[in-house]
Amino acid sequence: MSGCLDHVQLPDCEACSVGDKRNAVAAIIAGSMFFMGWWIDIDAAAGYPSDQTLKYAQTCAVFGTIAMFMINSISNGQVRGEAYTTGCMGQTGARVWLFIGFLLGFGSLIAASWILFGHYVVLAQGKDAWPGIAVFLQNALIFFSSLVFKFGRTEDLWG
């Protein structure tokens, strides 16, 4: 049953083929998602300037942005141990760095959902929930942009 889709082939779409521009397309998509995330949060902060919870919720986005840089600072070759320069800790250090980056990314996304549901859905009682939705959307877009930038590119096109 596991091979039921082995012989299915999708038709070639020349308009959708990115070819040698895969890294550029992944960078543009990831950058756009990152920009939209921060823009949504700036909109919420400008629309609700007296919201104290929103001011403290910026910490989640800062940690999500740090996680994005941590995740994308390690190449896949370093994680696999195929890189020419392995650094001071080698493959194990690269894997630990990447793991900590993913922990920060998931942690900021979980904290944003906790802020959304804990402060804006459960305790809101008639207040507008847009600031909480904006915090969650911002962190989700930052996290998914880091995934697109990490796994959407290929190292074969760097040379």
Backbone as a chain_set.jsonl record, in Angstrom:
{"seq": "MSGCLDHVQLPDCEACSVGDKRNAVAAIIAGSMFFMGWWIDIDAAAGYPSDQTLKYAQTCAVFGTIAMFMINSISNGQVRGEAYTTGCMGQTGARVWLFIGFLLGFGSLIAASWILFGHYVVLAQGKDAWPGIAVFLQNALIFFSSLVFKFGRTEDLWG", "coords": {"N": [[0.817, -1.198, 0.0], [2.108, 1.13, 0.431], [3.319, 1.96, -1.888], [1.456, 3.062, -3.627], [1.307, 5.495, -4.945], [3.534, 5.632, -6.49], [3.81, 5.498, -9.281], [2.562, 7.72, -10.249], [2.652, 10.602, -12.153], [3.198, 14.022, -12.392], [2.098, 16.491, -14.72], [4.424, 18.316, -16.769], [4.985, 21.668, -16.191], [5.838, 24.391, -17.83], [5.654, 27.074, -17.266], [5.668, 27.158, -14.522], [8.121, 26.225, -13.826], [11.146, 26.772, -12.195], [13.818, 26.335, -12.497], [17.145, 27.302, -12.714], [16.771, 29.374, -11.022], [15.918, 28.793, -8.499], [16.944, 29.301, -5.894], [16.722, 32.095, -5.796], [13.954, 32.46, -6.044], [13.039, 31.133, -3.727], [14.233, 32.777, -1.806], [12.938, 35.215, -2.287], [10.255, 34.564, -1.721], [10.483, 33.785, 0.988], [11.495, 36.151, 2.108], [9.366, 37.883, 1.572], [7.346, 36.752, 3.146], [8.474, 37.109, 5.697], [8.576, 39.913, 5.777], [5.801, 40.497, 5.592], [4.934, 39.429, 8.018], [6.178, 41.085, 9.996], [5.06, 43.485, 9.17], [2.321, 43.16, 9.657], [2.393, 43.082, 12.427], [3.364, 45.63, 13.023], [1.21, 47.096, 12.108], [-0.779, 46.313, 13.956], [0.365, 47.291, 16.318], [0.347, 50.029, 15.785], [-2.368, 50.486, 15.534], [-3.413, 49.854, 18.018], [-2.297, 51.448, 20.342], [-2.36, 51.624, 23.128], [-2.388, 49.109, 24.206], [-1.107, 47.022, 26.499], [-0.324, 44.323, 26.644], [0.335, 43.71, 24.045], [2.653, 45.161, 23.725], [4.487, 43.707, 25.243], [4.418, 41.354, 23.89], [6.07, 41.551, 21.761], [8.445, 40.356, 22.267], [8.278, 37.664, 21.588], [8.375, 37.765, 18.792], [10.914, 38.798, 18.397], [12.522, 36.711, 19.349], [11.716, 34.779, 17.513], [12.772, 35.884, 15.17], [15.509, 35.804, 15.77], [15.725, 33.036, 15.875], [15.242, 32.448, 13.201], [17.578, 33.459, 11.985], [19.436, 31.795, 13.24], [18.7, 29.235, 12.312], [19.139, 29.446, 9.567], [21.82, 30.036, 9.355], [23.406, 27.855, 9.316], [24.625, 25.548, 7.045], [23.289, 22.881, 5.006], [25.203, 21.039, 4.347], [27.044, 21.268, 6.452], [25.531, 20.234, 8.534], [25.19, 17.606, 7.703], [27.828, 16.846, 7.716], [29.452, 17.165, 5.515], [30.801, 19.428, 4.818], [33.503, 21.615, 3.837], [34.852, 23.265, 5.666], [34.551, 22.704, 8.946], [34.229, 24.119, 11.284], [34.564, 25.045, 14.791], [33.37, 23.153, 16.431], [32.478, 21.197, 14.788], [30.438, 18.751, 13.119], [28.624, 17.98, 15.131], [28.336, 20.311, 16.683], [27.133, 21.965, 14.773], [24.705, 20.655, 14.423], [23.603, 20.882, 17.009], [23.378, 23.682, 17.196], [21.506, 24.142, 15.144], [19.344, 22.704, 16.193], [18.8, 24.182, 18.541], [18.038, 26.542, 17.329], [15.657, 25.704, 16.015], [14.202, 25.047, 18.306], [13.896, 27.599, 19.483], [12.351, 28.804, 17.467], [9.986, 27.197, 17.394], [9.248, 27.585, 20.042], [8.708, 30.352, 20.141], [6.512, 30.439, 18.462], [4.678, 28.865, 19.875], [4.474, 30.399, 22.206], [3.315, 32.681, 21.108], [0.822, 31.682, 20.34], [-0.152, 31.092, 22.859], [-0.33, 33.657, 23.928], [-2.261, 34.694, 22.196], [-4.584, 33.051, 22.719], [-4.704, 33.032, 25.524], [-4.77, 35.73, 26.378], [-6.319, 37.197, 24.589], [-8.484, 35.758, 23.575], [-9.706, 34.161, 25.602], [-9.711, 35.846, 27.896], [-10.65, 38.224, 26.83], [-13.417, 39.123, 26.426], [-15.393, 40.828, 24.923], [-13.562, 42.641, 23.98], [-11.483, 43.627, 21.211], [-9.904, 41.133, 19.258], [-7.859, 41.374, 17.451], [-5.107, 42.275, 17.947], [-3.952, 40.006, 19.206], [-4.295, 38.055, 17.228], [-2.678, 39.186, 15.295], [-0.145, 39.006, 16.507], [0.157, 36.223, 16.587], [-0.014, 35.582, 13.815], [2.213, 36.99, 12.892], [4.383, 35.615, 14.123], [3.968, 33.065, 13.081], [4.325, 33.537, 10.332], [7.008, 34.38, 10.315], [8.27, 32.056, 11.24], [7.546, 30.167, 9.238], [8.703, 31.412, 7.061], [11.374, 31.117, 7.679], [11.579, 28.355, 7.399], [10.998, 28.046, 4.663], [13.157, 29.448, 3.568], [15.275, 27.894, 4.48], [14.818, 25.218, 3.542], [13.929, 25.547, 0.955], [15.886, 26.346, -0.745], [18.718, 25.258, -2.706], [21.915, 23.822, -2.341], [23.475, 23.165, -4.462], [23.323, 25.062, -6.435], [24.857, 27.142, -5.583], [27.472, 27.304, -6.384]], "CA": [[0.0, 0.0, 0.0], [2.933, 2.324, 0.502], [3.755, 2.354, -3.216], [0.306, 3.313, -4.498], [1.496, 6.714, -5.717], [4.859, 5.617, -7.095], [3.765, 5.648, -10.726], [1.833, 8.932, -10.603], [3.538, 11.668, -12.598], [2.531, 15.283, -12.639], [2.515, 17.051, -16.009], [5.415, 19.388, -16.707], [4.458, 23.015, -16.392], [6.979, 25.24, -18.138], [5.468, 28.38, -16.639], [5.939, 27.02, -13.094], [9.48, 25.756, -13.644], [12.043, 27.835, -11.779], [15.132, 25.987, -13.01], [18.314, 27.789, -11.993], [16.383, 30.489, -10.168], [15.266, 28.243, -7.309], [17.396, 30.025, -4.706], [16.16, 33.44, -5.832], [12.512, 32.368, -5.773], [12.886, 30.811, -2.306], [14.599, 33.96, -1.03], [11.884, 36.221, -2.456], [9.073, 34.114, -0.976], [10.783, 33.858, 2.421], [11.582, 37.561, 2.483], [8.018, 38.456, 1.561], [6.64, 36.263, 4.335], [9.072, 37.784, 6.846], [8.111, 41.297, 5.718], [4.371, 40.545, 5.927], [4.796, 39.179, 9.446], [6.487, 42.298, 10.739], [4.122, 44.549, 8.788], [1.082, 42.901, 10.401], [2.6, 43.461, 13.823], [3.445, 47.095, 13.071], [-0.166, 47.561, 11.968], [-1.479, 46.114, 15.23], [0.93, 48.205, 17.308], [-0.111, 51.384, 15.472], [-3.808, 50.562, 15.728], [-3.75, 49.681, 19.431], [-1.099, 51.917, 21.054], [-2.476, 51.522, 24.584], [-2.457, 47.704, 24.589], [0.131, 46.667, 27.186], [0.06, 42.948, 26.311], [0.947, 43.746, 22.729], [4.017, 45.664, 23.88], [5.33, 42.625, 25.741], [4.375, 40.252, 22.938], [7.139, 41.746, 20.774], [9.546, 39.462, 22.615], [8.121, 36.441, 20.797], [8.836, 38.023, 17.43], [12.364, 38.963, 18.426], [13.101, 35.379, 19.438], [11.461, 34.129, 16.232], [13.728, 36.417, 14.213], [16.799, 35.214, 16.124], [15.66, 31.633, 15.45], [15.393, 32.41, 11.743], [18.993, 33.608, 11.677], [20.159, 30.603, 13.698], [18.384, 28.109, 11.44], [19.683, 29.632, 8.232], [23.258, 30.274, 9.363], [24.055, 26.555, 9.179], [24.309, 24.923, 5.76], [22.932, 21.467, 5.095], [26.45, 20.289, 4.302], [27.607, 21.243, 7.797], [24.72, 19.329, 9.355], [25.503, 16.245, 7.257], [29.247, 16.586, 7.881], [30.089, 17.17, 4.206], [31.356, 20.753, 4.543], [34.965, 21.686, 3.825], [35.251, 23.817, 6.953], [33.554, 22.207, 9.89], [34.097, 24.995, 12.439], [35.279, 24.626, 15.999], [32.73, 21.999, 17.063], [32.203, 20.202, 13.769], [29.07, 18.377, 12.77], [27.793, 17.97, 16.336], [28.033, 21.702, 17.02], [26.167, 22.475, 13.794], [23.4, 20.061, 14.736], [23.102, 21.482, 18.255], [22.992, 25.051, 16.839], [20.26, 24.052, 14.381], [18.308, 22.257, 17.119], [18.447, 25.316, 19.392], [17.287, 27.457, 16.476], [14.288, 25.197, 15.869], [13.536, 25.191, 19.6], [13.487, 28.998, 19.622], [11.268, 29.062, 16.522], [8.762, 26.565, 17.892], [8.892, 28.23, 21.305], [8.072, 31.644, 19.883], [5.188, 30.166, 17.894], [3.827, 28.389, 20.971], [4.211, 31.55, 23.077], [2.367, 33.568, 20.416], [-0.517, 31.091, 20.447], [-0.567, 31.251, 24.245], [-0.753, 35.056, 24.066], [-3.528, 34.852, 21.481], [-5.714, 32.423, 23.399], [-4.743, 33.373, 26.945], [-5.048, 37.132, 26.666], [-7.244, 37.857, 23.671], [-9.685, 34.962, 23.309], [-10.355, 33.756, 26.847], [-9.89, 36.979, 28.808], [-11.03, 39.448, 26.1], [-14.789, 39.449, 26.809], [-15.896, 42.015, 24.266], [-12.48, 43.411, 23.377], [-11.062, 43.192, 19.884], [-8.856, 40.12, 19.325], [-6.899, 41.554, 16.363], [-3.702, 42.274, 18.356], [-3.515, 38.631, 19.437], [-4.198, 37.394, 15.925], [-1.508, 39.751, 14.63], [1.053, 38.421, 17.115], [0.268, 34.838, 16.122], [0.31, 35.591, 12.384], [3.589, 37.434, 12.729], [5.307, 34.544, 14.477], [3.798, 31.971, 12.128], [4.961, 33.921, 9.077], [8.455, 34.365, 10.509], [8.713, 30.659, 11.324], [7.429, 29.523, 7.934], [9.696, 31.999, 6.165], [12.667, 30.474, 7.957], [11.548, 27.019, 6.805], [11.103, 28.189, 3.208], [14.514, 29.859, 3.237], [16.2, 26.797, 4.777], [14.6, 24.013, 2.744], [13.552, 25.886, -0.409], [17.087, 26.564, -1.543], [19.599, 24.116, -2.919], [23.32, 24.219, -2.269], [24.125, 22.87, -5.735], [23.296, 26.258, -7.271], [25.689, 28.178, -4.98], [28.807, 27.332, -6.975]], "C": [[0.858, 1.258, 0.0], [3.381, 2.801, -0.869], [2.625, 2.691, -4.156], [0.456, 4.566, -5.341], [2.859, 6.767, -6.406], [4.842, 5.901, -8.588], [2.982, 6.873, -11.181], [2.852, 10.007, -10.981], [2.705, 12.912, -12.871], [2.987, 15.825, -13.988], [3.518, 18.184, -15.809], [4.756, 20.717, -17.029], [5.646, 23.946, -16.613], [6.857, 26.613, -17.493], [5.819, 28.33, -15.151], [7.366, 26.57, -12.812], [10.394, 26.923, -13.288], [13.473, 27.577, -12.23], [16.267, 26.473, -12.137], [17.991, 28.922, -11.036], [15.711, 30.032, -8.879], [15.666, 28.999, -6.048], [16.807, 31.428, -4.648], [14.67, 33.422, -5.5], [12.263, 32.055, -4.299], [13.217, 32.014, -1.43], [13.522, 35.036, -1.122], [10.639, 35.833, -1.666], [9.309, 34.227, 0.526], [10.877, 35.301, 2.896], [10.232, 38.243, 2.514], [7.215, 38.011, 2.775], [7.163, 36.944, 5.597], [8.592, 39.233, 6.921], [6.642, 41.399, 6.124], [4.143, 40.314, 7.413], [5.068, 40.425, 10.271], [5.529, 43.43, 10.405], [2.785, 44.386, 9.514], [1.233, 43.341, 11.846], [2.72, 44.975, 13.971], [2.053, 47.698, 12.948], [-0.929, 47.427, 13.279], [-0.953, 47.067, 16.294], [0.493, 49.645, 17.056], [-1.604, 51.545, 15.728], [-4.244, 50.481, 17.177], [-2.558, 50.145, 20.282], [-1.165, 51.767, 22.569], [-2.528, 50.072, 25.076], [-1.117, 47.265, 25.189], [0.603, 45.25, 26.856], [0.761, 42.898, 24.967], [2.382, 44.248, 22.802], [4.964, 44.57, 24.36], [5.374, 41.44, 24.784], [5.43, 40.388, 21.849], [8.316, 40.818, 21.041], [9.482, 38.165, 21.816], [8.667, 36.63, 19.393], [10.339, 38.201, 17.375], [13.042, 37.601, 18.505], [12.853, 34.575, 18.167], [12.43, 34.592, 15.159], [15.137, 35.889, 14.497], [16.842, 33.754, 15.691], [15.822, 31.51, 13.946], [16.853, 32.549, 11.343], [19.797, 32.392, 12.111], [19.933, 29.421, 12.757], [19.088, 28.242, 10.102], [21.17, 29.952, 8.204], [24.055, 28.983, 9.207], [23.657, 25.959, 7.837], [23.971, 23.45, 5.97], [24.172, 20.583, 5.045], [27.122, 20.213, 5.661], [26.837, 20.296, 8.702], [25.01, 17.872, 9.0], [26.959, 15.874, 7.449], [30.01, 16.582, 6.576], [30.777, 18.491, 3.898], [32.872, 20.709, 4.583], [35.5, 22.235, 5.13], [34.174, 23.462, 7.955], [33.398, 23.099, 11.108], [34.775, 24.417, 13.661], [34.653, 23.393, 16.646], [32.319, 20.935, 16.057], [30.725, 19.968, 13.539], [28.152, 18.406, 13.979], [27.405, 19.38, 16.754], [27.018, 22.305, 16.069], [24.776, 21.923, 14.075], [22.793, 20.639, 16.003], [22.619, 22.908, 17.989], [21.655, 25.062, 16.094], [19.102, 23.636, 15.284], [17.858, 23.393, 18.028], [17.664, 26.354, 18.587], [15.85, 27.008, 16.275], [13.524, 25.274, 17.184], [13.057, 26.624, 19.819], [12.32, 29.328, 18.696], [9.945, 28.478, 16.981], [8.301, 27.227, 19.188], [8.222, 29.574, 21.102], [6.686, 31.463, 19.282], [4.214, 29.692, 18.967], [3.494, 29.543, 21.919], [3.224, 32.516, 22.433], [0.96, 33.004, 20.465], [-1.042, 31.183, 21.878], [-1.035, 32.687, 24.498], [-2.103, 35.268, 23.383], [-4.686, 34.288, 22.283], [-5.811, 32.83, 24.862], [-5.166, 34.793, 27.229], [-6.135, 37.739, 25.797], [-8.51, 37.052, 23.376], [-10.42, 34.657, 24.607], [-10.667, 34.964, 27.727], [-10.44, 38.235, 28.142], [-12.409, 39.95, 26.506], [-15.239, 40.795, 26.242], [-14.82, 42.884, 23.651], [-12.127, 42.829, 22.016], [-9.882, 42.229, 20.01], [-7.797, 40.307, 18.252], [-5.437, 41.627, 16.827], [-3.157, 40.867, 18.62], [-3.37, 37.844, 18.152], [-2.965, 37.898, 15.183], [-0.213, 39.175, 15.189], [1.241, 36.984, 16.634], [0.643, 34.77, 14.646], [1.757, 36.011, 12.142], [4.56, 36.302, 13.016], [5.177, 33.353, 13.549], [4.476, 32.293, 10.8], [6.478, 33.941, 9.192], [8.969, 32.934, 10.538], [8.637, 29.972, 9.957], [8.383, 30.137, 6.915], [11.073, 31.417, 6.429], [12.715, 29.061, 7.393], [11.677, 27.077, 5.288], [12.532, 28.55, 2.811], [15.516, 28.737, 3.481], [16.051, 25.655, 3.778], [14.189, 24.3, 1.307], [14.739, 26.102, -1.325], [17.848, 25.264, -1.736], [21.031, 24.601, -2.929], [24.056, 23.93, -3.561], [24.225, 24.101, -6.62], [24.175, 27.365, -6.721], [27.011, 28.335, -5.713], [28.943, 28.138, -8.213]], "O": [[0.393, 2.33, -0.386], [3.791, 3.954, -1.004], [2.801, 2.617, -5.372], [-0.212, 4.691, -6.367], [3.288, 7.83, -6.855], [5.787, 6.496, -9.106], [2.76, 7.049, -12.379], [3.789, 10.285, -10.233], [1.648, 12.85, -13.499], [4.144, 15.64, -14.365], [3.468, 18.912, -14.818], [4.053, 20.852, -18.03], [6.378, 24.252, -15.672], [7.871, 27.248, -17.204], [6.223, 29.341, -14.577], [7.777, 26.54, -11.652], [10.419, 27.937, -13.986], [14.262, 28.516, -12.335], [16.357, 26.111, -10.964], [18.871, 29.381, -10.308], [15.008, 30.812, -8.237], [14.811, 29.305, -5.217], [16.432, 31.901, -3.575], [14.185, 34.276, -4.756], [11.374, 32.645, -3.684], [12.553, 32.245, -0.419], [13.228, 35.7, -0.128], [10.033, 36.681, -1.011], [8.443, 34.707, 1.257], [10.388, 35.632, 3.976], [9.974, 39.083, 3.376], [6.485, 38.808, 3.366], [6.38, 37.316, 6.47], [8.244, 39.723, 7.995], [6.271, 42.276, 6.904], [3.259, 40.932, 8.008], [4.279, 40.781, 11.146], [5.218, 44.25, 11.268], [2.186, 45.374, 9.938], [0.307, 43.909, 12.426], [2.227, 45.541, 14.947], [1.744, 48.693, 13.603], [-1.653, 48.344, 13.667], [-1.73, 47.597, 17.089], [0.288, 50.404, 18.004], [-2.054, 52.629, 16.099], [-5.313, 50.975, 17.537], [-1.879, 49.314, 20.884], [-0.127, 51.782, 23.231], [-2.701, 49.846, 26.273], [-0.118, 47.151, 24.479], [1.808, 45.003, 26.793], [1.692, 42.114, 24.781], [3.233, 43.81, 22.028], [6.116, 44.513, 23.93], [6.28, 40.611, 24.868], [5.664, 39.446, 21.093], [9.098, 40.528, 20.136], [10.514, 37.63, 21.412], [9.347, 35.751, 18.864], [10.976, 37.796, 16.402], [14.028, 37.357, 17.809], [13.697, 33.768, 17.78], [12.867, 33.796, 14.328], [15.875, 35.563, 13.567], [17.865, 33.28, 15.197], [16.464, 30.577, 13.463], [17.322, 31.835, 10.457], [20.741, 31.998, 11.427], [20.872, 28.69, 12.442], [19.582, 27.253, 9.56], [21.733, 30.124, 7.123], [25.265, 29.03, 8.986], [22.469, 25.875, 7.527], [24.328, 22.857, 6.988], [24.192, 19.502, 5.633], [27.717, 19.187, 5.993], [27.43, 19.626, 9.547], [25.068, 17.01, 9.877], [27.303, 14.696, 7.356], [31.118, 16.048, 6.521], [31.296, 18.655, 2.794], [33.461, 19.876, 5.272], [36.494, 21.733, 5.653], [33.023, 23.875, 7.82], [32.499, 22.857, 11.912], [35.48, 23.412, 13.573], [35.346, 22.657, 17.347], [31.853, 19.867, 16.452], [29.888, 20.848, 13.734], [26.999, 18.822, 13.859], [26.26, 19.617, 17.141], [26.144, 23.065, 16.486], [23.785, 22.646, 13.976], [21.584, 20.863, 16.06], [21.571, 23.308, 18.495], [20.784, 25.884, 16.376], [17.996, 24.162, 15.153], [16.661, 23.556, 18.265], [16.735, 26.972, 19.106], [14.927, 27.818, 16.352], [12.322, 25.54, 17.183], [11.94, 26.84, 20.287], [11.402, 30.048, 19.088], [8.915, 29.152, 16.967], [7.103, 27.408, 19.405], [7.272, 29.908, 21.81], [5.781, 32.248, 19.563], [3.046, 30.082, 18.961], [2.36, 29.655, 22.385], [2.391, 33.105, 23.122], [-0.002, 33.757, 20.616], [-2.245, 31.337, 22.087], [-2.021, 32.906, 25.202], [-2.981, 35.94, 23.924], [-5.676, 34.985, 22.504], [-6.918, 32.958, 25.386], [-5.853, 35.046, 28.219], [-6.803, 38.688, 26.209], [-9.515, 37.629, 22.964], [-11.629, 34.874, 24.701], [-11.778, 35.083, 28.244], [-10.677, 39.229, 28.828], [-12.544, 41.109, 26.897], [-15.437, 41.763, 26.975], [-15.132, 43.784, 22.871], [-12.441, 41.677, 21.718], [-8.96, 42.48, 20.786], [-6.902, 39.469, 18.141], [-4.578, 41.073, 16.141], [-2.007, 40.58, 18.285], [-2.435, 37.058, 17.998], [-2.281, 37.121, 14.517], [0.715, 38.887, 14.433], [2.356, 36.575, 16.31], [1.517, 33.992, 14.262], [2.44, 35.449, 11.285], [5.471, 36.056, 12.226], [6.173, 32.692, 13.255], [5.126, 31.432, 10.206], [7.168, 33.553, 8.249], [9.993, 32.63, 9.926], [9.569, 29.27, 9.567], [8.827, 29.449, 5.996], [11.86, 31.243, 5.499], [13.772, 28.608, 6.953], [12.379, 26.261, 4.689], [13.059, 28.022, 1.831], [16.51, 28.637, 2.762], [17.043, 25.175, 3.23], [14.106, 23.369, 0.505], [14.605, 26.045, -2.547], [17.638, 24.293, -1.01], [21.329, 25.669, -3.464], [25.174, 24.412, -3.742], [25.114, 24.182, -7.467], [24.246, 28.437, -7.322], [27.614, 29.407, -5.663], [30.032, 28.219, -8.781]]}, "num_chains": 1, "name": "protein.A"}
